[in-house]
Short mmCIF file of C-alpha atoms and ligand atoms in Angstrom, two decimals:
data_model
loop_
_atom_site.label_atom_id
_atom_site.label_comp_id
_atom_site.label_asym_id
_atom_site.label_seq_id
_atom_site.Cartn_x
_atom_site.Cartn_y
_atom_site.Cartn_z
CA MET A 1 79.00 127.15 91.21
CA SER A 2 82.62 126.16 91.85
CA ILE A 3 83.31 123.08 93.95
CA ARG A 4 84.95 125.33 96.53
CA THR A 5 81.81 127.45 96.93
CA ASP A 6 79.65 124.34 96.89
CA ILE A 7 81.61 122.81 99.74
CA ASP A 8 81.54 125.94 101.88
CA LEU A 9 77.78 126.08 101.44
CA LEU A 10 77.36 122.39 102.29
CA LEU A 11 79.48 122.72 105.40
CA SER A 12 77.47 125.68 106.60
CA GLN A 13 74.20 123.81 105.92
CA LEU A 14 75.54 120.95 108.01
CA GLY A 15 76.44 123.37 110.79
CA CYS A 16 80.15 122.73 110.42
CA PRO A 17 82.43 125.75 110.78
CA VAL A 18 84.80 126.01 107.79
CA SER A 19 88.16 125.50 109.41
CA LYS A 20 91.54 126.51 108.11
CA GLY A 21 94.72 124.71 109.03
CA GLY A 22 97.89 123.16 107.81
CA LEU A 23 96.46 120.02 106.18
CA PRO A 24 95.12 120.74 102.68
CA VAL A 25 92.05 118.83 101.51
CA HIS A 26 91.57 118.05 97.82
CA THR A 27 88.64 116.79 95.82
CA PRO A 28 89.34 113.88 93.50
CA ILE A 29 86.76 115.37 91.11
CA ASP A 30 89.37 117.70 89.61
CA GLY A 31 92.25 117.53 92.08
CA SER A 32 91.65 121.09 93.32
CA GLN A 33 92.01 122.13 96.92
CA ILE A 34 88.66 122.49 98.67
CA GLY A 35 89.78 123.41 102.15
CA SER A 36 92.30 122.83 104.86
CA VAL A 37 92.01 121.47 108.37
CA THR A 38 94.04 121.53 111.54
CA THR A 39 95.87 118.41 112.60
CA ALA A 40 95.92 117.47 116.27
CA THR A 41 98.97 118.24 118.41
CA SER A 42 100.17 115.78 121.04
CA GLN A 43 98.48 118.02 123.64
CA ASP A 44 95.19 117.80 121.70
CA ILE A 45 95.47 114.01 121.61
CA ASP A 46 96.12 113.82 125.33
CA THR A 47 93.16 116.08 126.06
CA ALA A 48 90.88 114.06 123.76
CA LEU A 49 91.88 110.81 125.47
CA SER A 50 91.24 112.20 128.94
CA ARG A 51 87.90 113.70 127.92
CA GLY A 52 86.94 110.45 126.22
CA GLN A 53 87.70 108.47 129.32
CA GLY A 54 85.83 110.90 131.55
CA ALA A 55 82.81 110.80 129.24
CA PHE A 56 82.79 107.01 129.35
CA LEU A 57 82.60 106.96 133.15
CA THR A 58 79.36 108.95 133.02
CA TRP A 59 77.85 107.50 129.85
CA ARG A 60 78.16 103.90 131.07
CA THR A 61 75.71 104.71 133.88
CA VAL A 62 73.04 106.10 131.53
CA PRO A 63 70.43 103.36 130.87
CA ALA A 64 70.97 101.71 127.50
CA PRO A 65 67.52 102.57 126.05
CA ARG A 66 68.23 106.21 126.88
CA ARG A 67 71.55 105.88 125.05
CA GLY A 68 69.51 104.50 122.18
CA GLU A 69 67.41 107.66 122.23
CA LEU A 70 70.52 109.71 121.45
CA VAL A 71 71.26 107.48 118.46
CA ARG A 72 67.61 107.73 117.35
CA ARG A 73 67.85 111.51 117.29
CA PHE A 74 71.15 111.36 115.44
CA GLY A 75 69.56 109.05 112.84
CA ASN A 76 66.83 111.67 112.35
CA ALA A 77 69.42 114.42 111.90
CA LEU A 78 71.04 112.26 109.22
CA ARG A 79 67.66 111.80 107.51
CA GLU A 80 67.22 115.56 107.45
CA HIS A 81 70.68 116.17 105.99
CA LYS A 82 71.00 113.12 103.77
CA LEU A 83 71.34 115.05 100.51
CA ASP A 84 73.83 117.63 101.80
CA LEU A 85 75.99 115.03 103.48
CA GLY A 86 75.79 112.78 100.43
CA ARG A 87 76.99 115.60 98.20
CA LEU A 88 79.87 116.32 100.57
CA VAL A 89 80.88 112.65 100.46
CA THR A 90 80.90 112.77 96.66
CA ILE A 91 83.04 115.90 96.61
CA GLU A 92 85.52 114.63 99.14
CA CYS A 93 85.94 111.01 98.04
CA GLY A 94 84.66 110.98 94.45
CA LYS A 95 81.98 108.28 94.57
CA THR A 96 78.78 108.89 92.61
CA ILE A 97 75.91 110.82 94.17
CA SER A 98 73.75 107.70 94.24
CA GLU A 99 76.45 105.77 96.09
CA SER A 100 77.06 108.65 98.50
CA GLU A 101 73.38 108.91 99.34
CA GLY A 102 73.44 105.14 99.79
CA GLU A 103 76.32 105.58 102.19
CA VAL A 104 74.35 108.08 104.28
CA GLN A 105 71.37 105.69 104.13
CA GLU A 106 73.68 103.03 105.55
CA MET A 107 74.37 105.39 108.49
CA ILE A 108 70.64 105.86 109.03
CA ASP A 109 70.05 102.10 108.85
CA ILE A 110 72.69 101.32 111.47
CA CYS A 111 71.24 104.02 113.75
CA ASP A 112 67.83 102.32 113.52
CA PHE A 113 69.44 98.96 114.20
CA ALA A 114 71.32 100.35 117.21
CA VAL A 115 68.17 101.92 118.67
CA GLY A 116 66.48 98.52 118.72
CA LEU A 117 69.62 96.96 120.06
CA SER A 118 69.68 99.38 122.98
CA ARG A 119 66.85 97.31 124.52
CA GLN A 120 68.45 93.98 123.66
CA LEU A 121 71.96 94.02 125.10
CA HIS A 122 71.14 90.92 127.06
CA GLY A 123 73.18 88.05 128.39
CA LEU A 124 72.21 84.53 129.44
CA THR A 125 71.03 82.76 132.52
CA ILE A 126 73.00 79.53 132.86
CA ALA A 127 72.12 76.40 134.86
CA SER A 128 74.50 75.95 137.78
CA GLU A 129 75.74 72.52 138.85
CA ARG A 130 75.51 73.62 142.51
CA PRO A 131 72.22 73.63 144.46
CA GLY A 132 70.97 77.08 145.46
CA HIS A 133 73.12 78.78 142.85
CA ARG A 134 72.42 80.63 139.67
CA MET A 135 74.79 81.69 136.93
CA MET A 136 74.37 84.48 134.46
CA GLU A 137 76.31 86.65 132.13
CA GLN A 138 76.09 90.38 131.71
CA TRP A 139 77.41 92.70 129.06
CA HIS A 140 78.91 95.93 130.34
CA PRO A 141 80.26 99.03 128.58
CA LEU A 142 83.92 98.83 127.69
CA GLY A 143 85.55 102.26 127.61
CA ALA A 144 86.70 104.75 125.00
CA VAL A 145 86.54 103.30 121.49
CA LEU A 146 88.94 104.51 118.81
CA ILE A 147 87.49 104.38 115.30
CA ILE A 148 90.01 104.59 112.46
CA SER A 149 88.21 104.94 109.13
CA ALA A 150 89.29 104.91 105.49
CA PHE A 151 88.64 107.39 102.65
CA ASN A 152 86.41 105.07 100.60
CA PHE A 153 83.55 104.87 103.11
CA PRO A 154 84.31 108.07 104.95
CA VAL A 155 81.13 108.13 107.03
CA ALA A 156 79.22 104.81 106.93
CA VAL A 157 81.95 102.68 108.47
CA TRP A 158 82.37 105.20 111.28
CA ALA A 159 78.60 105.07 111.80
CA TRP A 160 78.59 101.26 112.09
CA ASN A 161 81.07 101.61 114.92
CA ALA A 162 79.77 104.81 116.48
CA ALA A 163 76.10 103.80 116.67
CA LEU A 164 76.91 100.45 118.30
CA ALA A 165 79.62 101.85 120.58
CA LEU A 166 77.29 104.59 121.83
CA VAL A 167 74.34 102.34 122.66
CA CYS A 168 76.79 99.94 124.30
CA GLY A 169 77.77 102.74 126.70
CA ASN A 170 81.15 103.73 125.30
CA SER A 171 82.66 107.06 124.33
CA ILE A 172 84.10 107.39 120.83
CA ILE A 173 87.16 109.02 119.29
CA TRP A 174 87.31 109.16 115.50
CA LYS A 175 90.52 109.28 113.49
CA PRO A 176 89.26 109.66 109.91
CA SER A 177 91.43 109.24 106.84
CA GLU A 178 93.45 112.40 106.28
CA LYS A 179 92.03 112.32 102.73
CA THR A 180 88.46 112.83 103.99
CA PRO A 181 88.50 115.00 107.12
CA LEU A 182 85.70 117.37 106.06
CA THR A 183 82.99 114.70 106.02
CA ALA A 184 84.16 113.64 109.49
CA LEU A 185 83.98 117.20 110.81
CA ALA A 186 80.53 117.68 109.24
CA VAL A 187 79.19 114.46 110.79
CA GLN A 188 80.66 115.42 114.15
CA ALA A 189 78.99 118.84 113.86
CA LEU A 190 75.63 117.13 113.23
CA LEU A 191 76.13 114.87 116.23
CA ASP A 192 77.25 117.83 118.36
CA ARG A 193 73.96 119.58 117.61
CA VAL A 194 72.03 116.50 118.73
CA LEU A 195 74.23 116.19 121.82
CA ALA A 196 73.68 119.82 122.76
CA ASP A 197 69.96 119.11 123.23
CA PHE A 198 70.47 115.84 125.05
CA ASN A 199 70.68 116.27 128.81
CA ASP A 200 72.38 113.06 129.83
CA ALA A 201 75.27 113.17 127.38
CA PRO A 202 78.61 114.00 128.98
CA GLU A 203 81.06 116.37 127.37
CA GLY A 204 83.61 114.61 125.17
CA LEU A 205 81.34 111.66 124.33
CA SER A 206 82.23 111.86 120.64
CA GLN A 207 85.38 113.51 119.35
CA VAL A 208 87.29 113.77 116.08
CA VAL A 209 91.07 113.80 115.94
CA ILE A 210 92.52 114.78 112.57
CA GLY A 211 95.94 113.72 111.47
CA ALA A 212 98.13 111.27 109.67
CA ARG A 213 99.31 107.80 110.58
CA ASP A 214 101.53 108.92 113.49
CA ILE A 215 98.49 110.34 115.28
CA GLY A 216 96.63 107.07 114.82
CA ALA A 217 99.67 105.24 116.20
CA THR A 218 99.76 107.43 119.33
CA LEU A 219 96.07 106.81 119.96
CA VAL A 220 96.35 103.04 119.43
CA ALA A 221 99.22 102.81 121.93
CA ASP A 222 97.39 104.69 124.68
CA PRO A 223 95.89 102.65 127.54
CA ARG A 224 92.93 105.04 127.73
CA ILE A 225 91.62 103.39 124.54
CA ALA A 226 89.80 100.15 125.38
CA LEU A 227 88.92 99.07 121.84
CA VAL A 228 90.51 99.94 118.52
CA SER A 229 88.24 99.46 115.52
CA ALA A 230 90.34 100.01 112.41
CA THR A 231 89.37 99.88 108.75
CA GLY A 232 92.05 100.10 106.09
CA SER A 233 94.88 98.17 104.51
CA THR A 234 96.27 94.90 105.83
CA ALA A 235 99.62 96.64 106.41
CA MET A 236 97.91 99.25 108.60
CA GLY A 237 95.97 96.56 110.46
CA ARG A 238 99.09 94.52 111.08
CA ALA A 239 100.79 97.54 112.69
CA VAL A 240 97.69 98.52 114.70
CA GLY A 241 96.97 94.94 115.77
CA GLN A 242 100.49 94.36 117.05
CA VAL A 243 100.61 97.54 119.13
CA ALA A 244 97.13 96.92 120.55
CA ALA A 245 97.98 93.28 121.34
CA GLY A 246 101.10 94.45 123.17
CA ARG A 247 98.86 96.08 125.77
CA PHE A 248 96.02 93.54 125.48
CA ALA A 249 93.59 96.07 124.06
CA LYS A 250 90.62 94.75 122.12
CA THR A 251 90.56 95.24 118.36
CA ILE A 252 88.12 94.99 115.49
CA LEU A 253 90.16 94.85 112.30
CA GLU A 254 88.42 95.27 108.96
CA LEU A 255 91.26 95.15 106.44
CA GLY A 256 91.88 94.43 102.79
CA GLY A 257 89.85 92.15 100.59
CA ASN A 258 90.74 90.24 97.45
CA ASN A 259 87.20 89.24 96.64
CA ALA A 260 86.20 86.71 94.04
CA ALA A 261 83.09 85.56 92.24
CA ILE A 262 82.43 82.33 90.41
CA VAL A 263 80.15 82.32 87.37
CA SER A 264 78.96 78.80 86.74
CA ASP A 265 77.71 77.43 83.43
CA LYS A 266 74.45 76.96 85.32
CA ALA A 267 74.02 80.65 86.16
CA ASN A 268 71.46 83.18 85.00
CA LEU A 269 74.09 84.93 82.91
CA ASP A 270 72.28 88.27 82.48
CA LEU A 271 71.90 88.60 86.22
CA ALA A 272 75.51 87.48 86.74
CA LEU A 273 76.76 90.12 84.32
CA ARG A 274 75.01 92.91 86.23
CA GLY A 275 76.14 91.59 89.61
CA VAL A 276 79.74 91.27 88.45
CA LEU A 277 79.82 94.74 86.90
CA PHE A 278 78.44 96.57 89.91
CA SER A 279 80.87 94.85 92.24
CA ALA A 280 83.88 95.36 90.00
CA VAL A 281 83.25 98.88 88.76
CA GLY A 282 81.12 100.50 91.48
CA THR A 283 83.00 103.08 93.57
CA SER A 284 85.70 102.71 90.87
CA GLY A 285 86.86 99.49 92.48
CA GLN A 286 87.63 101.28 95.74
CA ARG A 287 85.49 99.27 98.14
CA CYS A 288 87.04 96.72 100.43
CA THR A 289 84.29 94.47 99.03
CA SER A 290 85.00 95.29 95.36
CA LEU A 291 85.17 92.30 93.06
CA ARG A 292 88.78 91.72 92.00
CA ARG A 293 88.88 88.14 90.66
CA LEU A 294 86.35 86.35 88.50
CA PHE A 295 86.29 82.62 87.78
CA VAL A 296 84.16 81.79 84.72
CA HIS A 297 83.25 78.25 83.70
CA GLU A 298 84.96 77.24 80.45
CA ALA A 299 81.68 76.29 78.75
CA ILE A 300 80.41 79.89 78.88
CA TYR A 301 83.73 81.74 79.19
CA ASP A 302 84.07 83.22 75.70
CA GLY A 303 80.51 84.52 75.41
CA PHE A 304 80.34 85.83 78.97
CA VAL A 305 83.71 87.57 78.91
CA GLU A 306 82.90 89.18 75.57
CA LYS A 307 79.71 90.64 77.05
CA LEU A 308 81.59 91.72 80.15
CA LYS A 309 84.20 93.59 78.10
CA THR A 310 81.50 95.35 76.08
CA ALA A 311 79.51 96.29 79.17
CA ALA A 312 82.60 97.52 81.07
CA ALA A 313 83.61 99.67 78.08
CA SER A 314 80.16 101.27 78.04
CA ILE A 315 80.19 102.34 81.70
CA SER A 316 80.04 106.13 81.87
CA VAL A 317 83.03 107.28 83.88
CA GLY A 318 83.06 110.97 84.73
CA ASP A 319 82.08 113.70 87.17
CA PRO A 320 80.46 111.87 90.09
CA LEU A 321 78.23 114.90 90.76
CA ASP A 322 76.58 114.21 87.41
CA SER A 323 73.97 111.55 88.15
CA GLY A 324 74.37 110.16 84.62
CA ASN A 325 77.78 108.69 85.49
CA LEU A 326 78.17 105.25 87.04
CA ALA A 327 81.76 105.72 88.18
CA GLY A 328 83.86 108.66 89.32
CA PRO A 329 87.59 109.17 89.68
CA LEU A 330 90.16 107.31 91.74
CA ILE A 331 90.98 109.07 94.98
CA ASP A 332 94.31 110.49 93.75
CA GLU A 333 97.26 110.12 91.36
CA ASP A 334 99.00 107.62 93.66
CA ALA A 335 95.99 105.33 93.27
CA PHE A 336 96.26 105.70 89.49
CA ASP A 337 99.99 104.86 89.61
CA ARG A 338 99.31 101.75 91.68
CA MET A 339 96.67 100.66 89.16
CA GLN A 340 99.13 101.11 86.29
CA ALA A 341 101.85 99.21 88.15
CA ALA A 342 99.51 96.25 88.69
CA LEU A 343 98.45 96.29 85.03
CA ASN A 344 102.08 96.47 83.84
CA GLU A 345 102.91 93.49 85.99
CA ALA A 346 99.95 91.53 84.58
CA GLU A 347 100.92 92.46 81.03
CA ALA A 348 104.48 91.27 81.58
CA MET A 349 102.97 87.90 82.61
CA GLY A 350 101.15 87.70 79.27
CA ALA A 351 97.70 88.82 80.44
CA GLN A 352 95.27 90.38 77.95
CA ILE A 353 94.11 93.78 79.16
CA HIS A 354 90.89 95.36 77.94
CA GLY A 355 89.95 98.93 78.88
CA SER A 356 92.00 100.80 81.50
CA GLU A 357 92.44 103.96 79.42
CA ARG A 358 92.91 107.23 81.27
CA ILE A 359 90.15 109.70 80.51
CA LYS A 360 91.53 113.08 79.58
CA ARG A 361 90.28 115.52 82.17
CA SER A 362 91.69 116.71 85.47
CA GLY A 363 91.30 114.06 88.15
CA ALA A 364 92.31 110.38 88.00
CA TYR A 365 89.49 109.09 85.78
CA VAL A 366 90.10 105.70 84.25
CA ARG A 367 88.07 103.10 82.41
CA PRO A 368 87.63 99.77 84.19
CA ALA A 369 90.18 97.12 83.23
CA ILE A 370 89.15 93.56 82.42
CA VAL A 371 92.31 91.49 82.61
CA GLU A 372 92.25 87.95 81.20
CA MET A 373 94.84 85.93 83.07
CA ALA A 374 96.43 82.67 81.98
CA GLU A 375 97.58 81.88 85.50
CA HIS A 376 96.45 82.78 89.01
CA LYS A 377 99.68 84.56 89.94
CA GLY A 378 101.30 87.97 90.36
CA PRO A 379 99.22 91.12 90.93
CA CYS A 380 95.92 89.22 91.29
CA LEU A 381 97.16 87.87 94.61
CA ARG A 382 97.01 91.28 96.24
CA GLU A 383 94.44 94.04 96.63
CA THR A 384 94.84 97.02 94.31
CA PHE A 385 92.28 99.68 95.12
CA ALA A 386 91.21 100.33 91.53
CA PRO A 387 88.74 98.99 88.94
CA ILE A 388 90.77 95.98 87.80
CA LEU A 389 88.97 92.68 87.34
CA TYR A 390 91.23 89.66 86.80
CA VAL A 391 89.38 86.94 84.91
CA PHE A 392 90.16 83.20 84.94
CA ARG A 393 88.72 80.16 83.19
CA TYR A 394 87.78 77.10 85.26
CA SER A 395 86.44 73.65 84.57
CA LYS A 396 85.85 72.14 88.04
CA LEU A 397 84.03 74.09 90.75
CA GLU A 398 86.26 72.64 93.48
CA ASP A 399 89.31 74.05 91.69
CA ALA A 400 87.75 77.50 91.36
CA ILE A 401 86.87 77.49 95.08
CA ALA A 402 90.42 76.42 95.98
CA LEU A 403 91.91 79.24 93.89
CA GLN A 404 89.44 81.73 95.29
CA ASN A 405 90.56 80.75 98.79
CA SER A 406 94.27 80.69 97.97
CA VAL A 407 94.91 84.40 98.63
CA GLY A 408 95.77 86.15 101.90
CA ALA A 409 92.54 88.11 102.29
CA GLY A 410 89.19 86.55 103.22
CA LEU A 411 86.53 89.23 103.07
CA SER A 412 83.85 88.66 100.44
CA SER A 413 82.93 86.13 97.78
CA SER A 414 80.03 85.01 95.65
CA ILE A 415 78.77 82.35 93.30
CA PHE A 416 76.37 82.80 90.42
CA SER A 417 74.59 79.52 89.83
CA LEU A 418 71.05 78.14 89.76
CA ASP A 419 72.27 74.69 90.74
CA LEU A 420 71.45 74.01 94.39
CA ARG A 421 74.36 71.60 94.86
CA GLU A 422 76.89 74.12 93.57
CA CYS A 423 75.52 76.90 95.76
CA GLU A 424 75.41 74.78 98.89
CA LEU A 425 78.94 73.49 98.30
CA PHE A 426 80.13 77.08 97.97
CA LEU A 427 78.47 78.02 101.28
CA SER A 428 79.59 74.86 103.09
CA ALA A 429 82.60 74.22 105.32
CA SER A 430 84.55 73.17 102.23
CA GLY A 431 83.40 76.20 100.27
CA SER A 432 84.33 79.86 100.47
CA ASP A 433 86.61 80.72 103.40
CA CYS A 434 85.44 84.36 103.51
CA GLY A 435 83.47 86.26 106.15
CA ILE A 436 80.92 87.06 103.45
CA ALA A 437 79.75 84.42 100.96
CA ASN A 438 76.85 85.30 98.65
CA VAL A 439 74.70 83.53 96.09
CA ASN A 440 73.50 85.25 92.92
CA ILE A 441 74.56 88.71 94.05
CA GLY A 442 77.98 90.32 93.82
CA THR A 443 80.62 90.66 96.52
CA SER A 444 79.88 94.28 97.47
CA GLY A 445 76.91 96.20 98.76
CA ALA A 446 76.22 94.34 102.01
CA GLU A 447 73.25 95.36 104.17
CA ILE A 448 73.85 96.47 107.76
CA GLY A 449 71.82 93.64 109.34
CA GLY A 450 74.56 91.04 108.93
CA ALA A 451 77.95 90.96 110.63
CA PHE A 452 80.47 92.58 108.29
CA GLY A 453 84.10 91.51 108.12
CA GLY A 454 86.42 88.78 106.99
CA GLU A 455 88.92 86.12 107.86
CA LYS A 456 92.69 85.68 107.50
CA GLU A 457 94.49 88.88 106.48
CA THR A 458 91.19 90.75 106.48
CA GLY A 459 91.68 90.76 110.23
CA GLY A 460 88.83 88.66 111.62
CA GLY A 461 86.80 91.60 113.00
CA ARG A 462 83.04 91.90 112.64
CA GLU A 463 81.14 95.16 112.60
CA SER A 464 77.58 96.31 111.93
CA GLY A 465 74.73 93.81 112.41
CA SER A 466 74.04 90.38 113.94
CA ASP A 467 75.87 90.09 117.29
CA ALA A 468 78.81 92.33 116.32
CA TRP A 469 77.79 94.57 119.25
CA LYS A 470 79.39 92.11 121.66
CA ALA A 471 82.84 93.31 120.61
CA TYR A 472 81.95 96.75 122.00
CA MET A 473 81.19 95.40 125.47
CA ARG A 474 82.86 93.32 128.13
CA ARG A 475 81.30 90.09 129.31
CA ALA A 476 81.02 89.34 133.02
CA THR A 477 80.09 85.86 134.23
CA ASN A 478 78.30 85.97 137.58
CA THR A 479 77.65 83.06 139.94
CA ILE A 480 75.15 83.85 142.69
CA ASN A 481 74.71 81.66 145.78
CA TYR A 482 71.29 82.05 147.40
CA SER A 483 71.69 79.06 149.74
CA ASN A 484 73.18 78.75 153.23
CA ASP A 485 75.79 76.27 152.04
CA LEU A 486 79.03 76.67 150.16
CA PRO A 487 79.33 73.69 147.83
CA LEU A 488 82.33 73.85 145.53
CA ALA A 489 82.21 73.19 141.81
CA GLN A 490 83.54 69.92 140.40
CA GLY A 491 82.81 68.27 143.79
CA VAL A 492 86.01 69.66 145.33
CA ARG A 493 86.07 69.33 149.15
CA PHE A 494 87.53 72.00 151.43
CA ASP A 495 86.08 71.24 154.88
CA ILE A 496 87.25 73.36 157.78
C1 UN1 B 1 84.21 99.19 102.81
O1 UN1 B 1 84.50 99.19 101.61
O2 UN1 B 1 85.08 99.44 103.70
O3 UN1 B 1 79.37 96.04 101.52
C2 UN1 B 1 82.83 98.99 103.33
C3 UN1 B 1 79.67 97.13 101.02
C4 UN1 B 1 79.38 98.38 101.81
C5 UN1 B 1 80.44 98.63 102.82
C6 UN1 B 1 81.84 98.61 102.29
N1 UN1 B 1 78.10 98.22 102.47
O4 UN1 B 1 80.18 97.24 99.91
#
C-alpha cells in the first residue's frame, strides 16, 4: 500500500474527512506529498476566537468533575484508536512506530491524570488575623487557551495542555505546526465525536486553526485569548512572549533545550550507555529533551566513548514504519542542512566527528553524529534539532556542572553515577539549573506525572503533571467576615 493510500485509510478510520486545500502536507518518510489542508483566513480566525470565548462562558459553569467526564471519554477514544493515530503520527512526523504509540499513550496518561484532577482543583483555607473572619483561595477557569504545538510531538504536547485546560473549565484553540496538520485534524475529529455525545459541551469548545506563523501571531495578539501555551523554538517563544506580555496575557512557554548528561567514573557504564543513546538518538535527536552534550569523566572517557561510537554506528536508521528501525528521518531537508552547518562549524573548530553519514534513500535519513569537542564553544552552545551529540572530557564534577549550566537553555539534564554525594550535589541548589534533573536515566522520555518545562531560555513554563494545572486557572483570594464588627488588617484605625 502506498503511503498516500495508507493515510487516507487512517484518516477515515479516525473519522477525519480528507480535506484538500492550499497547504501541502509531506511525509518525511520519503518526502512525498500525502495531502493538503486549508489554512485559516482572518475571518476564520475571528470566528474561532468568538466561538472559543462563547464556549468558555458556558463551560466554566459546568461542574469540574463533569468536565473530567468529557476528558475520560476522550481518553477512551484514544485507547480505541491508539494504533491508527500512532501510525498517522509516524507518517506525518517520521518518528518510529514504537515512539508514536508511546506518544499516544502519553495522551491517554494525561487524560487519566486530568480526570482525577477534575475532583482536586482545590485551594486553601487561610487563618485570618481578624476575629470573625476567614480567608480562602479559589481557582477559577481562565478563558480561551491557545495551544501552539511543534512538529516533533504533534499530539502529546497538545494533549498535556488540552486535557488540563478542559478540566480547568477553559475552551481551547489549537494552532498545530504547519508540518503536522493532519494529526491535529484527526485528533480534533476524535474529540468532536466524543463532544457530539456529550450534552453539556458548548459548541466551539475545542477548535483547530491551521496556518503558518502569521496566524499564530494574530491569535497571540488577540485579547480573547487568556492564556498562550506555546511549544517550539526560543526565537518563537521570545516573539510570542513579548506580544502576550504587551497585553498582560498569561503564557506557558516550553522552548528549546540544550540538554546535557554527565557520566561519572562511578557510574554503571552499561546502563549509562543505553540511557545516553536513547536520549541522543531517539526521535532522531528531534525532542526538546534530546541529549545534546555529554560530559564524560577522564578516567573512563576513552573506553566509554569508543563503546558509544560503536553503538551509535549500529543503530538501524530507516523507514520508521518498519518496527526494526530505532530511528527515522529528520523532518525535512532544512533540518538536514542545519545539521550539516552545525557539523561543519564543529569541524572547523577541530572537533572529531564520527558518524553523520547521509543514508541514500529519499527522505532526510542520517546516521547519528558523535562529535568529540576539545572546547565547550561554537555550535554546542545552541540547540540543533538533529542527532548530534557533542562529547567533552571532564575531571572535576563541579566543572562539568558549571559547563552544563553555562548555556542559554535550561530544560533537561542528568547524571549517571552510583555515588550518593555526586548525585545529591547534582540535584542540589548548586547542581543542575534545569527544570528537569535526572539520576541514572537520560534527559528525555519524561512521564506525565511531573511538571514538564525548563528555566532560562526554555521559557520557565510548566505543563503536564504536579501542580502545572494552576497555570490554566486564575486564583481568587477571598476574605469573609462573619462577625458584626469591621476590624481592619494590620491594626489600622478608621473610626467614624
Ligand atoms: C518535546 O520534545 O517537546 O520527555 C516533548 C520527553 C517527552 C516529551 C517531549 N515525554 O521526551
